Coordinates of C-alpha atoms and ligand atoms in Angstrom, one line a residue:
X28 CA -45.7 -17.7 37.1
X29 CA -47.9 -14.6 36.8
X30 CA -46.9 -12.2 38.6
X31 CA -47.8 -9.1 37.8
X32 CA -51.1 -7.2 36.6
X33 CA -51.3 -4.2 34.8
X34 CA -54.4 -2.2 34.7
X35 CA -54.4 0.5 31.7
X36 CA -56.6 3.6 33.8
X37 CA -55.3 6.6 31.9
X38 CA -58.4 6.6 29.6
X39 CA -60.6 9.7 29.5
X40 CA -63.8 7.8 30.3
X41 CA -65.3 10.2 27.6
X42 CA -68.5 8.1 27.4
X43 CA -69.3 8.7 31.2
X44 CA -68.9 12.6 31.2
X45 CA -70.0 15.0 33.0
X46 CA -69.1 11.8 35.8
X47 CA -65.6 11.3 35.0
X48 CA -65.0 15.1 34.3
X49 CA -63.3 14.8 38.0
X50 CA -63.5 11.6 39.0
X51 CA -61.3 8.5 37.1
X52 CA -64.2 5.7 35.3
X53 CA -62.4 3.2 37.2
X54 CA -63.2 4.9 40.5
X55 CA -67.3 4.7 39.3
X56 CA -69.0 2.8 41.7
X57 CA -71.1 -1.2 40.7
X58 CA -73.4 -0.8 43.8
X59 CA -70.5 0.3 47.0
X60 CA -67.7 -1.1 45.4
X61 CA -65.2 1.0 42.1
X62 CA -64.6 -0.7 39.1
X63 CA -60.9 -1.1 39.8
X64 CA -61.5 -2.9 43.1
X65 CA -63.6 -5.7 41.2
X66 CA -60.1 -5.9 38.4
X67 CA -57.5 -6.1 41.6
X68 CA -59.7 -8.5 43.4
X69 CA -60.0 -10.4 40.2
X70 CA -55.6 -10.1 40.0
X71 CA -55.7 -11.9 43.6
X72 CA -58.4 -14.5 43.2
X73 CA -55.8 -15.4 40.4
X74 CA -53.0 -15.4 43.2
X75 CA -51.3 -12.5 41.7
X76 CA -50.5 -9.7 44.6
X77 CA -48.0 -6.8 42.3
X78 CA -50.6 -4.6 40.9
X79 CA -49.2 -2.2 38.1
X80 CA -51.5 1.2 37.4
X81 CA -51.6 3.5 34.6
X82 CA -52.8 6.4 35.8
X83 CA -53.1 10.0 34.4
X84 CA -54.1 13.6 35.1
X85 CA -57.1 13.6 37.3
X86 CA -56.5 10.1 38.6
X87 CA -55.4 10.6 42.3
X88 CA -58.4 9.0 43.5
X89 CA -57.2 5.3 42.8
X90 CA -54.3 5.9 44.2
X91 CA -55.8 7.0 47.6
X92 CA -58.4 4.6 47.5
X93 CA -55.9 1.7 48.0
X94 CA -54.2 3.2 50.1
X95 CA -55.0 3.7 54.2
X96 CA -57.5 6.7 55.8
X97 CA -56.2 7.0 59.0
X98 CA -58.9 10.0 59.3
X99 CA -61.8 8.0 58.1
X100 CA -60.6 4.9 60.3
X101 CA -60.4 5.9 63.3
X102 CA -63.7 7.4 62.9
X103 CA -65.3 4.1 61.8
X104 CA -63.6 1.6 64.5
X105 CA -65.4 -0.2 66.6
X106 CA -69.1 0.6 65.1
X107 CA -70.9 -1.0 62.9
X108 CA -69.6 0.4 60.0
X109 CA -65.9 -1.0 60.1
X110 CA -66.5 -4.1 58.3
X111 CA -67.6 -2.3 55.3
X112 CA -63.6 -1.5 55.0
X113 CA -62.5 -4.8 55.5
X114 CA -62.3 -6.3 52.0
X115 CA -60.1 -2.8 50.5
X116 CA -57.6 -3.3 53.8
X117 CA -57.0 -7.0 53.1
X118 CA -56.3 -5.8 49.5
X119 CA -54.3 -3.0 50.6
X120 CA -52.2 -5.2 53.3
X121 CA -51.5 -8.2 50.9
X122 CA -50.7 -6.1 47.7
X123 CA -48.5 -3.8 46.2
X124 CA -49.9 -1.1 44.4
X125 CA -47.2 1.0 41.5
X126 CA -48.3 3.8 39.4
X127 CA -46.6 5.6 36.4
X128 CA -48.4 8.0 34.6
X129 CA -49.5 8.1 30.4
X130 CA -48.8 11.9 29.7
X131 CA -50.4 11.5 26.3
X132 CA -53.8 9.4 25.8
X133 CA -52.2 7.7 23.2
X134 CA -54.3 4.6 22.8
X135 CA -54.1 1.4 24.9
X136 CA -51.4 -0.1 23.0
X137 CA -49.3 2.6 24.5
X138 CA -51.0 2.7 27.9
X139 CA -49.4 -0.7 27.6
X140 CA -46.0 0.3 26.6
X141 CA -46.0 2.8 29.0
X142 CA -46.1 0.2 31.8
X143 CA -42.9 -1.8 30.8
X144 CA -41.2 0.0 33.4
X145 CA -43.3 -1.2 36.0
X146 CA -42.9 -4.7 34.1
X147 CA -40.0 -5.6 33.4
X148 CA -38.6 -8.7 31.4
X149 CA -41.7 -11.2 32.2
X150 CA -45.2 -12.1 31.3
X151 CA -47.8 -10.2 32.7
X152 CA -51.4 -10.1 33.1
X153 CA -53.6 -6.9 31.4
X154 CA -57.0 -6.3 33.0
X155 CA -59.1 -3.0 31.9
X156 CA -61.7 -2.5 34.9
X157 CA -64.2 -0.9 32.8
X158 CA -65.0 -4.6 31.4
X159 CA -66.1 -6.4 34.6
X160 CA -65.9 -10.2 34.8
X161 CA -68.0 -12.6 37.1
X162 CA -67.5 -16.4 37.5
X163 CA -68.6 -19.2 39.3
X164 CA -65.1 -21.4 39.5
X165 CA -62.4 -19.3 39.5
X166 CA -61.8 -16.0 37.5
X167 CA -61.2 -14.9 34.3
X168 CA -57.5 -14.3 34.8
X169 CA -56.9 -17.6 36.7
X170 CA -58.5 -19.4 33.3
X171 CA -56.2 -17.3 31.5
X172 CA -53.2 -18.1 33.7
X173 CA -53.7 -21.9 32.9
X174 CA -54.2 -21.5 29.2
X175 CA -51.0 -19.8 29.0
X176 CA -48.9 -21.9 31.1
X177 CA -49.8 -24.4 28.4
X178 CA -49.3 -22.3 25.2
X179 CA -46.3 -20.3 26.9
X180 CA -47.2 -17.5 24.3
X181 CA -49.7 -14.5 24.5
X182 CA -53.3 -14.9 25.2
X183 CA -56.3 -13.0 24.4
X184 CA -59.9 -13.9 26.2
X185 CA -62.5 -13.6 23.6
X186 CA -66.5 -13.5 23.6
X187 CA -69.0 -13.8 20.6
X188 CA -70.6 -11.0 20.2
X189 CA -73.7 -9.6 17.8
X190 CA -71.9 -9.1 14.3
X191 CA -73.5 -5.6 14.3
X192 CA -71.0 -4.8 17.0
X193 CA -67.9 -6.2 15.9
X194 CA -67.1 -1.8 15.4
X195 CA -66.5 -1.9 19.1
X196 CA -63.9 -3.8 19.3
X197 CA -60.6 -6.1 18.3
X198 CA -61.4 -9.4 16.4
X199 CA -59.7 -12.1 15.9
X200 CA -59.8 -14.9 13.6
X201 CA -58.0 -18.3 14.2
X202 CA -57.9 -22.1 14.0
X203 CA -59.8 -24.1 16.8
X204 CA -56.6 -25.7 18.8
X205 CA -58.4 -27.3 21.5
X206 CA -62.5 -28.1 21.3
X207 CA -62.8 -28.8 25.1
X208 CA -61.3 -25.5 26.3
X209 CA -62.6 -23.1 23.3
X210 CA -58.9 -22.2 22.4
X211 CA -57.4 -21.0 18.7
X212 CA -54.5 -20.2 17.4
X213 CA -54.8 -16.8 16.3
X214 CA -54.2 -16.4 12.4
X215 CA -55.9 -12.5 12.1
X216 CA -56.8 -9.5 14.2
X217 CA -58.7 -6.2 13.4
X218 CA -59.4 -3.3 15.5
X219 CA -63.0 -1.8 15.3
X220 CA -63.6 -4.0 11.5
X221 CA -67.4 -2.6 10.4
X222 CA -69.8 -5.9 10.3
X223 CA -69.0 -6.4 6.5
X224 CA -65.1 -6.3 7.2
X225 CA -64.9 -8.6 10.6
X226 CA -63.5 -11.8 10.1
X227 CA -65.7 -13.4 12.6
X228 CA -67.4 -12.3 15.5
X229 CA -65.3 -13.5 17.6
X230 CA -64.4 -10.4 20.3
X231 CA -61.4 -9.4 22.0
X232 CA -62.4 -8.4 25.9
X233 CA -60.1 -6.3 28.4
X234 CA -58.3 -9.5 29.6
X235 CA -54.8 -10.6 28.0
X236 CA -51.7 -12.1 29.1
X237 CA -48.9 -10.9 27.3
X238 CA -45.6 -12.0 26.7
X239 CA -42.5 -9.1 27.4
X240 CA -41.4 -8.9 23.5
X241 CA -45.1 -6.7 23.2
X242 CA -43.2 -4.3 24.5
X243 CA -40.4 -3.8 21.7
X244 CA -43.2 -4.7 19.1
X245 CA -44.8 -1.9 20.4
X246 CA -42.4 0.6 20.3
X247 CA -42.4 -0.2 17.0
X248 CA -46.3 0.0 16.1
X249 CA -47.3 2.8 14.4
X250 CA -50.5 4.6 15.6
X251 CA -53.4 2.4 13.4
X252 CA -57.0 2.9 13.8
X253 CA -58.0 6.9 15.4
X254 CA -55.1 7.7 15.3
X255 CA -54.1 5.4 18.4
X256 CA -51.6 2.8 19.4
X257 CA -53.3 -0.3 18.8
X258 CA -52.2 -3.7 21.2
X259 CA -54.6 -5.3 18.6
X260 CA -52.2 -4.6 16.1
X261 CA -49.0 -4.8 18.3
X262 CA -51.0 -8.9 18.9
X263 CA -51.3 -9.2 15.1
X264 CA -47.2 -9.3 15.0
X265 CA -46.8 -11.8 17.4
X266 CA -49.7 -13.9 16.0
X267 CA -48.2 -14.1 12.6
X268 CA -45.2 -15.9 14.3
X269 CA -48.5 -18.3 15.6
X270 CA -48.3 -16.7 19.7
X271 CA -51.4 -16.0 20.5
X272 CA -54.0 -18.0 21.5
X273 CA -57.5 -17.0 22.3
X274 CA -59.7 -18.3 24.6
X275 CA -63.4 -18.0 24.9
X276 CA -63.5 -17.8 28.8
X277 CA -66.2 -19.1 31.0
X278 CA -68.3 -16.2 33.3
X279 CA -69.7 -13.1 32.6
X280 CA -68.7 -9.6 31.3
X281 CA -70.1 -6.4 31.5
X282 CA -69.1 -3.6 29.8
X283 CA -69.1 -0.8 32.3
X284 CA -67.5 1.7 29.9
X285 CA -70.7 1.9 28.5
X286 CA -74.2 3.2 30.1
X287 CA -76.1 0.0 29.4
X288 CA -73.9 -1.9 30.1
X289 CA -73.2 0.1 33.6
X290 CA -76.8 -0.1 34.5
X291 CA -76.9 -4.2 33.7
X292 CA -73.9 -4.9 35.8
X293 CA -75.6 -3.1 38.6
X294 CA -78.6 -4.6 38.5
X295 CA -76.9 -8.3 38.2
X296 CA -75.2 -7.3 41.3
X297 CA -77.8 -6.3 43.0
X298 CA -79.9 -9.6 42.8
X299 CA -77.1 -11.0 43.8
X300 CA -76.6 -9.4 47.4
Ligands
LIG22 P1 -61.6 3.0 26.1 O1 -61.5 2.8 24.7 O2 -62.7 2.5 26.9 O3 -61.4 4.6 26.3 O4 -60.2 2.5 26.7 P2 -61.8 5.5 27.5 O5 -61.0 6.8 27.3 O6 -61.5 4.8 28.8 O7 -63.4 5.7 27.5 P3 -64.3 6.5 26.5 O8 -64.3 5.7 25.2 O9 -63.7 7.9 26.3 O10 -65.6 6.6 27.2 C1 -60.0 1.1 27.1 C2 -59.1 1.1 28.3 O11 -57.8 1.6 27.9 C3 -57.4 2.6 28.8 C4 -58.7 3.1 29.4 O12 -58.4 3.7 30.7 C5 -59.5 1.9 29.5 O13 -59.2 1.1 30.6 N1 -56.6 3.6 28.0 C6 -57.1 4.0 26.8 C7 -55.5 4.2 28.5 O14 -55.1 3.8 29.7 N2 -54.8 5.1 27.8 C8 -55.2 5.5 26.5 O15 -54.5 6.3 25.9 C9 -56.4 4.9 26.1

């Protein structure tokens, strides 16, 4: 019912500089494989194949890297080394890939808008890369996915976080729908609230599902908190009609936009190997 995935990458990755002077964040590396790759592999596990990329200036990279290097290819095949390609092809043979690009940084909530022509007139999946997602049954999306084919209305996947953080991000407040699966019904939202003005702690991550009418709310969302165009408060609209649910999903996240957070993803996936 999901089809479609859109990946806002038109970000300046200020946080990672001098790094992302030339190369996109999403393109940074969590031990051999870029943050995007993790997001799109993420889109599949949760069987959706029409990846939708919002690129910008200094972004070419993601677009070559799913695509084919005949050059690089051919000079792999047959050794030992070809396997290491294996995973990107099956991505790049069983996917779609469509870019447009964000001439303005704007703010997500227009990174967003700026995709509705990649879109269209259905619900869609949102995924930033920079927040990376690990799970033991099924992924973040795919959770997501079956909360919203029951709610038919938006969805946001949320995560408690230290109150001294609720500054870094959108927070919701809402009324427990469903104990078992961790849902609400979400009755507030703030963008970046300091600790003393956060409703709860209760944190909005780069994961949503969102419903086509964001798109005209949107449009009509005036630039809120630095200036930017807020989805938070693009959500808060469609909340007050009561569609949005959030969802405290099961897994992990690391927050690869920032250093820490970078280095912790790493090292998780490091043990892993
Ligand atoms: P961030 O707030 O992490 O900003 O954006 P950023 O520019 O990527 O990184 P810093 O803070 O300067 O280090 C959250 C997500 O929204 C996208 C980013 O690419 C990232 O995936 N985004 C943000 C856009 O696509 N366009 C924008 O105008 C803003």
């Amino acid at each position: 019912m999901i089809k479609k995935c859109l990946f806002p990458a038109a970000g300046y990755g200020t946080r990672f500089l001098p790094a992302t002077k030339a190369t996109p964040k999403e393109m940074l590396p969590i031990l051999t494989k870029p943050l995007i790759q993790y997001g799109v592999e993420e889109a599949v596990e949760a069987d959706i194949h029409t990846m939708a990329i919002i690129t910008g200036r200094g972004k070419r990279a993601i677009e070559d890297h799913f695509d084919i290097s005949y050059e690089l290819e051919h000079q792999i095949k047959g050794g030992s080394k070809e396997n290491l390609l294996s995973e990107i092809r099956s991505l790049i043979t069983n996917c779609t890939f469509s870019y447009t690009r964000q001439v303005e940084m704007k703010g997500l909530g227009h990174a967003i808008l700026t995709g509705e022509t990649l879109i269209g007139n259905e619900p869609f999946a949102v995924l930033l890369a920079d927040d990376l997602c690990t799970h033991e049954e099924g992924s973040v999306l795919r959770q997501m996915i079956e909360v919203y084919e029951k709610y038919q209305c938006s969805v946001v996947a949320i995560e408690e976080v230290p109150m001294e953080e609720t500054n870094k991000y959108g927070v919701i407040a809402g009324e427990l729908v469903d104990s078992t699966t961790d849902t609400y019904r979400v009755t507030d939202m703030v963008e970046k609230p300091a600790p003393k003005d956060a409703p709860t702690n209760m944190a909005i991550i780069g994961r949503y599902i969102l419903t086509p009418d964001i798109f005209e709310i949107l449009r009509n969302t005036k630039p809120g908190k630095g200036g930017e165009i807020q989805i938070t408060d693009a959500l808060l609209e469609q909340a007050k009609q009561g569609n949005v649910i959030a969802y405290k999903f099961k897994g992990k996240r690391f927050d690869c936009g920032s250093v820490d957070g970078f280095v912790q993803a790493t090292n998780y996936f490091y043990e892993k190997m």
